[in-house]
Coordinates of C-alpha atoms and ligand atoms in Angstrom, one line a residue:
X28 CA -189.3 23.2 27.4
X29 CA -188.1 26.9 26.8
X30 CA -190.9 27.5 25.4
X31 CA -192.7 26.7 28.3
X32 CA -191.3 28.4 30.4
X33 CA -191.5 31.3 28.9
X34 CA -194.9 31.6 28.5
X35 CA -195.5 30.2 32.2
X36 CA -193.8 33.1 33.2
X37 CA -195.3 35.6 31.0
X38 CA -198.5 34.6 31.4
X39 CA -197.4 34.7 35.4
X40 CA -196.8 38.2 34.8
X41 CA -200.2 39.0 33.4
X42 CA -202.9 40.1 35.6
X43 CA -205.9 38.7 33.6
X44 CA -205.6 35.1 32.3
X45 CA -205.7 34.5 28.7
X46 CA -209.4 33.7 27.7
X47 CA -210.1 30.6 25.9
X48 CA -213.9 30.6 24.9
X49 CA -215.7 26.7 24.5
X50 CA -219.2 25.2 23.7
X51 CA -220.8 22.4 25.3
X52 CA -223.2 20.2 24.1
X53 CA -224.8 20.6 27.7
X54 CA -226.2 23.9 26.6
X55 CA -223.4 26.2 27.8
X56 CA -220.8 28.7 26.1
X57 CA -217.8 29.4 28.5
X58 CA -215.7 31.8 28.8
X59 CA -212.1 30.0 30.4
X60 CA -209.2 32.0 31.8
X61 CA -205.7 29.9 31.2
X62 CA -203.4 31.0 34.5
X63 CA -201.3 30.5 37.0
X64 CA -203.0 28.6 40.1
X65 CA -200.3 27.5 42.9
X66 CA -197.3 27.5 40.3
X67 CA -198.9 25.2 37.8
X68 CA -201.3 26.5 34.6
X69 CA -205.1 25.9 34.9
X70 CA -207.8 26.3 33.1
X71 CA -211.0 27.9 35.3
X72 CA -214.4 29.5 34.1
X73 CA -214.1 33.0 34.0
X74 CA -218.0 33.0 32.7
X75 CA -220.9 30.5 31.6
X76 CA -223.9 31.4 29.7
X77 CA -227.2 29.7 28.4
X78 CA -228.0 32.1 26.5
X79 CA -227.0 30.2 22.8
X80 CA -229.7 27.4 23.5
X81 CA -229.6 24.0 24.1
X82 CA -226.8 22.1 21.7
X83 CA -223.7 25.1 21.2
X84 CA -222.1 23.4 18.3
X85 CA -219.9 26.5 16.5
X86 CA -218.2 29.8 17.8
X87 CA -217.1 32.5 15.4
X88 CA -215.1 35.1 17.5
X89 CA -214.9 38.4 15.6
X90 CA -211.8 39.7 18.1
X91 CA -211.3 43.4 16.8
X92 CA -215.4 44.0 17.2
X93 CA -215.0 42.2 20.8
X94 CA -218.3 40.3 19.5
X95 CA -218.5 36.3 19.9
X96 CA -221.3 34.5 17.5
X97 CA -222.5 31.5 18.8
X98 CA -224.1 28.5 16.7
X99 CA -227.0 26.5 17.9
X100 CA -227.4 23.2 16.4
X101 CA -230.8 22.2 18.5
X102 CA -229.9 18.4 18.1
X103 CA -233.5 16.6 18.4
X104 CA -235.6 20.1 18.3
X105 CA -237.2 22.0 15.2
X106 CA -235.3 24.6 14.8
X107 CA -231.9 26.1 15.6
X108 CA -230.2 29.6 16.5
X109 CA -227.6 32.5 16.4
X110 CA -226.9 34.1 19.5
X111 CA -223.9 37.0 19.7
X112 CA -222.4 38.0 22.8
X113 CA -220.8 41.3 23.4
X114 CA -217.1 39.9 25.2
X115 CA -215.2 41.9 27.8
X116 CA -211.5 41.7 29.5
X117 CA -212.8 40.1 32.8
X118 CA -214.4 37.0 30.7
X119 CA -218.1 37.9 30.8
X120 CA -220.4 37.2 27.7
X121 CA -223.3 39.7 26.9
X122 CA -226.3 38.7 24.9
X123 CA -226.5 41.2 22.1
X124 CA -229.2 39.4 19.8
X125 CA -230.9 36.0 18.9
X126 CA -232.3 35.0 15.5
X127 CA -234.6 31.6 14.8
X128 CA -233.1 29.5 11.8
X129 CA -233.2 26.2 10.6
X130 CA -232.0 23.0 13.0
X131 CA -228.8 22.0 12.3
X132 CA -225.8 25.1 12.1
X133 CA -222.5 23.7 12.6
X134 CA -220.0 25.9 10.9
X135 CA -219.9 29.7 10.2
X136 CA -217.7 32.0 8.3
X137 CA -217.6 35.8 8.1
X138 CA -217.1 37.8 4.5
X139 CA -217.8 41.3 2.9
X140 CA -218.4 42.8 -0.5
X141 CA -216.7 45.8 -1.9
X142 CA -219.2 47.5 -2.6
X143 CA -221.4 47.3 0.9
X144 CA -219.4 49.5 3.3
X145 CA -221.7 49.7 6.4
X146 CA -222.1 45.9 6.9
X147 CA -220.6 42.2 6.9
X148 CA -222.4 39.0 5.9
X149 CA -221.6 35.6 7.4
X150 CA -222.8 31.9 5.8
X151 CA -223.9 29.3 8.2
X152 CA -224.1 25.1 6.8
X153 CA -226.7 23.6 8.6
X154 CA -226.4 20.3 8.5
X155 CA -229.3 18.6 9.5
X156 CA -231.5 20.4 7.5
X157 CA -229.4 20.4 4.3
X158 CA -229.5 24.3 4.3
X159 CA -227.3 27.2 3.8
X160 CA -228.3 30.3 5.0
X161 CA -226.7 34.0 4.9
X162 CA -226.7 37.1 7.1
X163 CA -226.1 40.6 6.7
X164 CA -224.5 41.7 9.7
X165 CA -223.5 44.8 11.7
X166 CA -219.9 43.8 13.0
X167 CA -219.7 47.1 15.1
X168 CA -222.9 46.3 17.0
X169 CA -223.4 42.3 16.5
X170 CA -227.0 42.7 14.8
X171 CA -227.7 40.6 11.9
X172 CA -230.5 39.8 10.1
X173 CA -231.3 36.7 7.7
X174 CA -230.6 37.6 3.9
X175 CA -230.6 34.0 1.7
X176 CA -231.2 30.7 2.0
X177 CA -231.1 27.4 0.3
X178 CA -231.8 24.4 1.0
X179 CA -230.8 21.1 -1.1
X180 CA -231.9 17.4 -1.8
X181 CA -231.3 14.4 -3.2
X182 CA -233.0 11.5 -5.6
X183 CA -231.4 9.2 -3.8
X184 CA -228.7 8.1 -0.8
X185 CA -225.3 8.5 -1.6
X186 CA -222.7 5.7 -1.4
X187 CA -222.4 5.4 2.5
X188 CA -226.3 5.4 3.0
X189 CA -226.7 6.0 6.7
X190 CA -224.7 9.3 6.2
X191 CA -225.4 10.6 3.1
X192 CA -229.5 10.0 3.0
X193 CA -229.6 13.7 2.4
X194 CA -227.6 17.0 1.4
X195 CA -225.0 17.1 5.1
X196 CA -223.7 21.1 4.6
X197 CA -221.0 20.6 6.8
X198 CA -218.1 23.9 6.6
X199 CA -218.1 27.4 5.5
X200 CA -215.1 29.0 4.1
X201 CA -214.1 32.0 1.7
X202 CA -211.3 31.8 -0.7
X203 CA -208.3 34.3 -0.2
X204 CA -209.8 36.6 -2.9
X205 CA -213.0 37.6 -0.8
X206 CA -214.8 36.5 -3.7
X207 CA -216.2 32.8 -3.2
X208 CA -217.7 30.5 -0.2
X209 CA -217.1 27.3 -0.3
X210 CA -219.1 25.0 1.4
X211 CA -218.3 21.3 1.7
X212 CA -221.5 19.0 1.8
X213 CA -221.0 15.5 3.2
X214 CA -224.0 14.1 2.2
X215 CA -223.9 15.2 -0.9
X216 CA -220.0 14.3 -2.0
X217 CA -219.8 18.7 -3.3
X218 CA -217.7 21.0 -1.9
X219 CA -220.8 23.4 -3.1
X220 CA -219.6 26.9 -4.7
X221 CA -221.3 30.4 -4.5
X222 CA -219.9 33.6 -6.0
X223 CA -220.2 37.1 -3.4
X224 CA -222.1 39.7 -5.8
X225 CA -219.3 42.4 -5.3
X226 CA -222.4 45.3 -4.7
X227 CA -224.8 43.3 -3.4
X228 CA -223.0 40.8 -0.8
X229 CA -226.0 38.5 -2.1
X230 CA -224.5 35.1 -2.8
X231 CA -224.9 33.2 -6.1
X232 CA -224.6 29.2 -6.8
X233 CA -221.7 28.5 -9.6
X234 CA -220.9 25.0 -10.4
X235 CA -219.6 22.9 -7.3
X236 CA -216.5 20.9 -6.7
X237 CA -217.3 16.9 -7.3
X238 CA -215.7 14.6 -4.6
X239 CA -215.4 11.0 -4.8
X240 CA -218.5 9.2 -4.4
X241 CA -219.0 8.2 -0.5
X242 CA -216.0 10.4 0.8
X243 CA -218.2 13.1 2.7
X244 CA -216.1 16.4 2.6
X245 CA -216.5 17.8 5.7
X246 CA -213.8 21.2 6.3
X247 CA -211.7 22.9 4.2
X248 CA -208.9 25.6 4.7
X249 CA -206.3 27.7 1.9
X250 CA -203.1 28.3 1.8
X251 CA -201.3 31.1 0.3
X252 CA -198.0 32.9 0.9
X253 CA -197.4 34.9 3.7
X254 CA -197.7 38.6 3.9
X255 CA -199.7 38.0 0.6
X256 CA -203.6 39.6 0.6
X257 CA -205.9 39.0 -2.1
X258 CA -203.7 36.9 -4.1
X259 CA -204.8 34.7 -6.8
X260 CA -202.2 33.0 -7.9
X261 CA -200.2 30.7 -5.9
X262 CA -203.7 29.5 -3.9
X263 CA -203.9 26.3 -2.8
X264 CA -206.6 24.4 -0.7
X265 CA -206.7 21.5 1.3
X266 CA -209.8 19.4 2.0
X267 CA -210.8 16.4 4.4
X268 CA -213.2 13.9 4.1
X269 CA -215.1 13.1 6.9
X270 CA -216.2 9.4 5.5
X271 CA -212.9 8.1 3.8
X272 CA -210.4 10.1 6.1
X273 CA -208.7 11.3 3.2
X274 CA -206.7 14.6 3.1
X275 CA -207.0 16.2 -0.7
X276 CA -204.3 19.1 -1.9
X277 CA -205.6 21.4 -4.7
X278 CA -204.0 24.0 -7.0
X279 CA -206.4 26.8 -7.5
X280 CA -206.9 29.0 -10.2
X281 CA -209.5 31.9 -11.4
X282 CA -211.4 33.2 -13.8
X283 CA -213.5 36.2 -13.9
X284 CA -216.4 34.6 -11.7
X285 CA -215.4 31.2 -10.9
X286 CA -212.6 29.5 -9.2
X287 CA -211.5 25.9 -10.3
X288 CA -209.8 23.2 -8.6
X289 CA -206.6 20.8 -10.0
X290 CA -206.3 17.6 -7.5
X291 CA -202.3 17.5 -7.0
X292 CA -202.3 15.2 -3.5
X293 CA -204.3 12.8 -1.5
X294 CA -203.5 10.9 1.3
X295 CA -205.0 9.0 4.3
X296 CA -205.0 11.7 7.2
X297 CA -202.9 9.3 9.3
X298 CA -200.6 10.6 6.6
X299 CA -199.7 7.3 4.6
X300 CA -201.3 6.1 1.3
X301 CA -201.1 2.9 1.9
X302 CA -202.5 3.3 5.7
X303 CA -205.9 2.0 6.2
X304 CA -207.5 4.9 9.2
X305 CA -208.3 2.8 12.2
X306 CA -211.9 1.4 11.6
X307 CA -214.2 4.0 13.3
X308 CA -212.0 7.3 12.7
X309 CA -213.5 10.2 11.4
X310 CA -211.4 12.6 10.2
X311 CA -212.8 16.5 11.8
X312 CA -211.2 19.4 11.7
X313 CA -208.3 21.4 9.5
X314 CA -205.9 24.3 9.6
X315 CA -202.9 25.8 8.3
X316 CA -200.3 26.6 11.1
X317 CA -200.0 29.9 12.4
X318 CA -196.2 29.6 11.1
X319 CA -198.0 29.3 7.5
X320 CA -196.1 26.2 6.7
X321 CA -197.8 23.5 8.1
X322 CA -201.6 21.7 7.6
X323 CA -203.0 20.2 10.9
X324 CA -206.0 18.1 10.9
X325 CA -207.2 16.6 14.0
X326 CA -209.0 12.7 13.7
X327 CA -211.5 11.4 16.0
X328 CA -212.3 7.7 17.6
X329 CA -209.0 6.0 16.0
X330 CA -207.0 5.7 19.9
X331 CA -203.9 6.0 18.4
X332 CA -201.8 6.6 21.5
X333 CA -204.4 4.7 23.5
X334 CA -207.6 4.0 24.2
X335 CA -209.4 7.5 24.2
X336 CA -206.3 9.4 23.1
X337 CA -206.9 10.2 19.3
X338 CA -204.3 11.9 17.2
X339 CA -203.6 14.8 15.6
X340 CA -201.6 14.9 12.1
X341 CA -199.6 17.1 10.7
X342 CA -198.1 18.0 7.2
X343 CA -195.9 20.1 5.4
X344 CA -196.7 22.3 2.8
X345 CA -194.1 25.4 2.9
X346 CA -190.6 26.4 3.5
X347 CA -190.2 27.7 7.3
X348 CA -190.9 31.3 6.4
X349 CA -194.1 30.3 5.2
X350 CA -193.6 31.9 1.7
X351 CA -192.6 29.1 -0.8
X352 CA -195.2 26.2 -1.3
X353 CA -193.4 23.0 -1.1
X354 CA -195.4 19.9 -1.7
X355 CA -197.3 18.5 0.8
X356 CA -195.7 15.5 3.2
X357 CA -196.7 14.0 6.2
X358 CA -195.1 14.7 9.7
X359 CA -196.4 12.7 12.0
X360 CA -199.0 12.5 14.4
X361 CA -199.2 13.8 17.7
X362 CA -201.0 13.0 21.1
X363 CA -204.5 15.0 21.3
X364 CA -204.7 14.2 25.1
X365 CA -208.4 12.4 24.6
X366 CA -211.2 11.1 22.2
X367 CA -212.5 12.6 19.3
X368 CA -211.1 15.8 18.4
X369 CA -214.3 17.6 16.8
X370 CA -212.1 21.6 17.0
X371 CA -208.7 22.9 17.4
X372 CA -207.3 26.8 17.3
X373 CA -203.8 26.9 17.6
X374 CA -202.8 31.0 18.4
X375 CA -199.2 31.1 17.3
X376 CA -198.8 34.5 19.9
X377 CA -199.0 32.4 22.4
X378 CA -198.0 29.4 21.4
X379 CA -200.6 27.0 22.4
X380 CA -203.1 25.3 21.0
X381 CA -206.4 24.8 22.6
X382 CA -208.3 21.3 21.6
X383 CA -212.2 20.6 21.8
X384 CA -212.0 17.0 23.2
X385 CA -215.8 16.0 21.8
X386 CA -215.4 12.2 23.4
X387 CA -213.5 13.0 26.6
X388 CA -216.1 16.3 27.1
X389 CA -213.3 18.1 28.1
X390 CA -210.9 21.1 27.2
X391 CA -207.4 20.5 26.4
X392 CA -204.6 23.2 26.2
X393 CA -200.7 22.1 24.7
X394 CA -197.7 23.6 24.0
X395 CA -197.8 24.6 20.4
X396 CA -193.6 24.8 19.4
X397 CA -193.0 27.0 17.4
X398 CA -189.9 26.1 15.7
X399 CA -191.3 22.6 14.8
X400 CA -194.8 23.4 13.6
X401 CA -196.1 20.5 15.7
X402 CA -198.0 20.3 19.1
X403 CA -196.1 19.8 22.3
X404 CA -197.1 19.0 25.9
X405 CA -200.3 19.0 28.0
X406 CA -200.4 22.1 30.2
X407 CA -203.7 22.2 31.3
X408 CA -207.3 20.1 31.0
X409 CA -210.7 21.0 32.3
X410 CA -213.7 18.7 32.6
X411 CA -217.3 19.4 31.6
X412 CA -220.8 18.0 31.9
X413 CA -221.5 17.6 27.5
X414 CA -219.3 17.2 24.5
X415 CA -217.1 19.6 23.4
X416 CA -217.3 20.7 19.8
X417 CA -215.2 23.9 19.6
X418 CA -212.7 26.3 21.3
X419 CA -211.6 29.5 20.2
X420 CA -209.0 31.6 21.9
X421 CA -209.5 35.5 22.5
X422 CA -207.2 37.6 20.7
Ligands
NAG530 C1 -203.8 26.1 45.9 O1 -203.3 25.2 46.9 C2 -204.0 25.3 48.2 C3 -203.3 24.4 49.2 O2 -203.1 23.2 48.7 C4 -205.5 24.9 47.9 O3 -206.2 25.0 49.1 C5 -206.1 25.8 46.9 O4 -207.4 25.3 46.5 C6 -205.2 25.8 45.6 N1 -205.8 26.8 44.7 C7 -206.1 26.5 43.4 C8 -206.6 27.6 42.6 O5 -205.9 25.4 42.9
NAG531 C1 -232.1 32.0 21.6 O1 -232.9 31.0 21.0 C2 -232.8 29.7 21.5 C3 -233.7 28.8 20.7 O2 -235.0 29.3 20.7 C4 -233.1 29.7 23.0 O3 -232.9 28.4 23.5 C5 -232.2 30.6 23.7 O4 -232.5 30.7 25.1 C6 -232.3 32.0 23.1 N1 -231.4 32.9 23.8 C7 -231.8 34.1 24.1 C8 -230.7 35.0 24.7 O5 -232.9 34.5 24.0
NAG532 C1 -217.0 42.6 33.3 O1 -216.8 43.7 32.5 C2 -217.9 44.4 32.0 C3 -217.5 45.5 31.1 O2 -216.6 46.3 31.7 C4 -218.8 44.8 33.2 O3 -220.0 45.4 32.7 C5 -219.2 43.6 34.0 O4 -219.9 44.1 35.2 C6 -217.9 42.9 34.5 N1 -218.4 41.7 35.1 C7 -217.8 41.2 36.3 C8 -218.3 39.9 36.8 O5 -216.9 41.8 36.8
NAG533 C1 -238.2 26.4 12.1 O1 -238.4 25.0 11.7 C2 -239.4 24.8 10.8 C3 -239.6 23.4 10.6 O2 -238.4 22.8 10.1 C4 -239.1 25.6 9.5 O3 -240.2 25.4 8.5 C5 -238.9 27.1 9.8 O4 -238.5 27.7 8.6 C6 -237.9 27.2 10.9 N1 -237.8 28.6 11.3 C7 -236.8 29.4 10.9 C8 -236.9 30.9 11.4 O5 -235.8 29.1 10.3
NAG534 C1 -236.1 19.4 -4.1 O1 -237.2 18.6 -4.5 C2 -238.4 19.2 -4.8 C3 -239.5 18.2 -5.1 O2 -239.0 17.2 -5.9 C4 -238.2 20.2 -6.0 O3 -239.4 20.9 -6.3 C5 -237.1 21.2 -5.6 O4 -236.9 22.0 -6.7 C6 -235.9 20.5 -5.2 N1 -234.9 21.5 -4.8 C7 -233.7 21.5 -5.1 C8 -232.8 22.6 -4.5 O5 -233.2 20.7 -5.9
NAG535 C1 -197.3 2.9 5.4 O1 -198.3 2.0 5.9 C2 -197.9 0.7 5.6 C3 -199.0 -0.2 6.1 O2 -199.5 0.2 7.3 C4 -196.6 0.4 6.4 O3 -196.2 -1.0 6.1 C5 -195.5 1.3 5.9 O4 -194.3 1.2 6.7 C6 -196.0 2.8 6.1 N1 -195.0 3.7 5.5 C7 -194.6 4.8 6.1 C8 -193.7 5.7 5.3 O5 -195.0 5.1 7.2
NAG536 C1 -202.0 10.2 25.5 O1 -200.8 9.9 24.9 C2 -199.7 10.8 25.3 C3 -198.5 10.4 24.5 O2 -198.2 9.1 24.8 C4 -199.5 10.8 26.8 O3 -198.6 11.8 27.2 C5 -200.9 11.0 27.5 O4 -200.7 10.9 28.9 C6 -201.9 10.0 27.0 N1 -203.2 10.1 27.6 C7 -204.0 11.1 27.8 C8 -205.4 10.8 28.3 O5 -203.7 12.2 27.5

């Protein structure tokens, strides 16, 4: 409740509203400014644009370069896109440029190379069309240009046939070491492995991770001390499974070009080995708290506080200054304030964390305490016309 109040009346204090940026499967990317209307926080559209296509699936804010990159996934249509939108304080989204690419990008991550100083690369997982591409990118400017590609089959369906009838590229992240992407493939049952050529930036395939038959990895996210950079030792990362709603821990360790992974937990992401996930779930999305302590994962579909009001879960993994790995156990699992959580950002400056309510096509915004690592109370909602796959808060 302190909390609250506090940030009611800083944000009261604040002539421009803190921006909260969303996609909607209607075709639009918002801009949304969080403020004070008649004493009570509310969430109103600072700015809506059309410009990232028909189906926004994925935004990758790049905050210090004021540049937004949005994903088109072009559900039902040939191919998909990249828009990036020059931001502003008042909420308004520029178009700065818009590339063609394969149908299907629903995940995006940003990386360099040591040896390339005037650009940036990011990786895209398309998953419809079992493809990875990469970019070389201007971050100053927000121009990129397509650099790789590859695209993936199979002989046959995996396990869970209706899902994995092809290669599903599903996340995008780089270890803490700048030196690999990792992309999980639920199709395919790989978290699928590329080393960054140090001078180049060009990525090359190294052996993947193997998942369980049938368990779809879908996101990933590391964990490492805080106030470490570049560390390799002491790396951790956590993985869920989109198909078995299963929540893996890994040690990680590193040789000169590859990085392997030691299986040390796995659990049902409603956080009890012995829990069966309500039939339907699908585990989505996964972070480690701003606080560095905790994992958050949000599920979709399972109505655990209700009909259309799905959960999110939350686990320990560090001491509360974020610097000692513990273990991993689960919290608990908290109220996501409507169906199928597909995204989450939580901004630990603020203390809230925004959620992408997929189901409920709306936006939600919560307390996000601080002290507890855990998400609090609603604060503010906003309706739209399409699904809502992802939020990402300025700053
Ligand atoms: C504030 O309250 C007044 C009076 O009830 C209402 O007319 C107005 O629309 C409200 N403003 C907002 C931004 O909700
Ligand atoms: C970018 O490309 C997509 C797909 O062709 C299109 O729907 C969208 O309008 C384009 N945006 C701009 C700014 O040209
Ligand atoms: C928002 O700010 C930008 C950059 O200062 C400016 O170009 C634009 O006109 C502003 N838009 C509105 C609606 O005020
Ligand atoms: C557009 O889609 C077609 C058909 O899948 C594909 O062959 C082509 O490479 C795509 N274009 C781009 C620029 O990715
Ligand atoms: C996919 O299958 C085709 C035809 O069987 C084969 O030529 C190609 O090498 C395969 N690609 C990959 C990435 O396995
Ligand atoms: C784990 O789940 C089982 C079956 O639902 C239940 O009986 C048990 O109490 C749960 N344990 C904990 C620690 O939540
Ligand atoms: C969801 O559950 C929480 C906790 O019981 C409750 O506060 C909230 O009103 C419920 N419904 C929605 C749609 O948020």
């Amino acid at each position: 409740m302190k909390n609250t109040l506090l940030l009611l009346a800083t944000l009261g204090g604040q002539s421009a509203a803190q921006t909260l940026y969303t996609a909607s499967y209607a075709g639009s990317v918002y801009s949304l400014g969080l403020g004070k209307a008649n004493g009570t926080l509310a969430l109103s559209t600072q700015s809506q644009s059309t410009e990232c296509g028909a189906s926004p699936s994925w935004l990758m804010l790049d905050g210090a370069n004021e540049i937004l990159y949005c994903l088109n996934e072009a559900i039902g249509a040939s191919n998909g896109s990249i828009t990036s939108f020059n931001t502003h304080g008042n909420g308004s989204l520029d178009v700065i440029h818009n590339l063609t690419v394969p149908a299907g990008p629903v995940m995006s991550a940003m990386y360099s190379a040591p040896g390339v100083h005037d650009h940036q690369f990011f990786a895209v997982a398309h998953y419809e069309t079992s493809t990875v591409t990469t970019y070389a990118v201007d971050p100053i400017r927000g121009h990129f240009k397509l650099l790789q590609t590859f695209t993936y089959n199979m002989s046959a369906p995996g396990p869970n046939a209706a899902r994995q009838d092809a290669p599903h590229p599903h996340g995008v992240t780089v270890d803490p070491t700048g030196r690999f992407v990792l992309v999980p493939d639920l199709g395919a049952d790989l978290v699928r492995i590329y080393y960054i050529n140090p001078v180049t930036g060009h990525l090359k395939p190294i052996d993947p991770y193997v998942a369980a038959p049938g368990s779809g990895p879908r996101h990933g996210t590391f964990w490492t001390p805080k106030g470490s950079s570049s560390t390799d030792t002491n790396v951790y990362f956590f993985l869920v499974h989109e198909l078995d709603n299963l929540l893996s821990g890994f040690r990680v360790s590193y040789t000169e070009r590859g990085i392997h992974f030691s299986k040390f937990f796995e659990e049902s992401s409603f956080g009890n080995a012995t829990a069966t996930a309500p039939s339907g779930s699908k585990v989505a999305e996964i972070a480690i708290s701003p606080e560095n302590n905790h994992i958050v994962v949000s599920n979709r579909l399972d109505n655990t506080f209700g009909q259309k009001n799905d959960s999110i879960a939350v686990f320990s993994c560090a001491d509360a200054s974020g610097t000692s790995f513990t273990g991993v156990q689960f919290l608990g699992l908290y109220p996501a304030y409507g169906s199928s959580v597909r995204g989450f950002d939580i901004s630990g400056k603020l203390g809230l964390i925004g959620i992408a309510l997929e189901g409920s096509q709306k936006v939600a915004v919560a307390l996000w305490n601080k002290a507890t690592g855990r998400p609090g109370k609603l604060l503010a909602e906003k309706a739209f016309d399409g699904d809502i796959p992802a939020v990402a808060w300025e700053l």
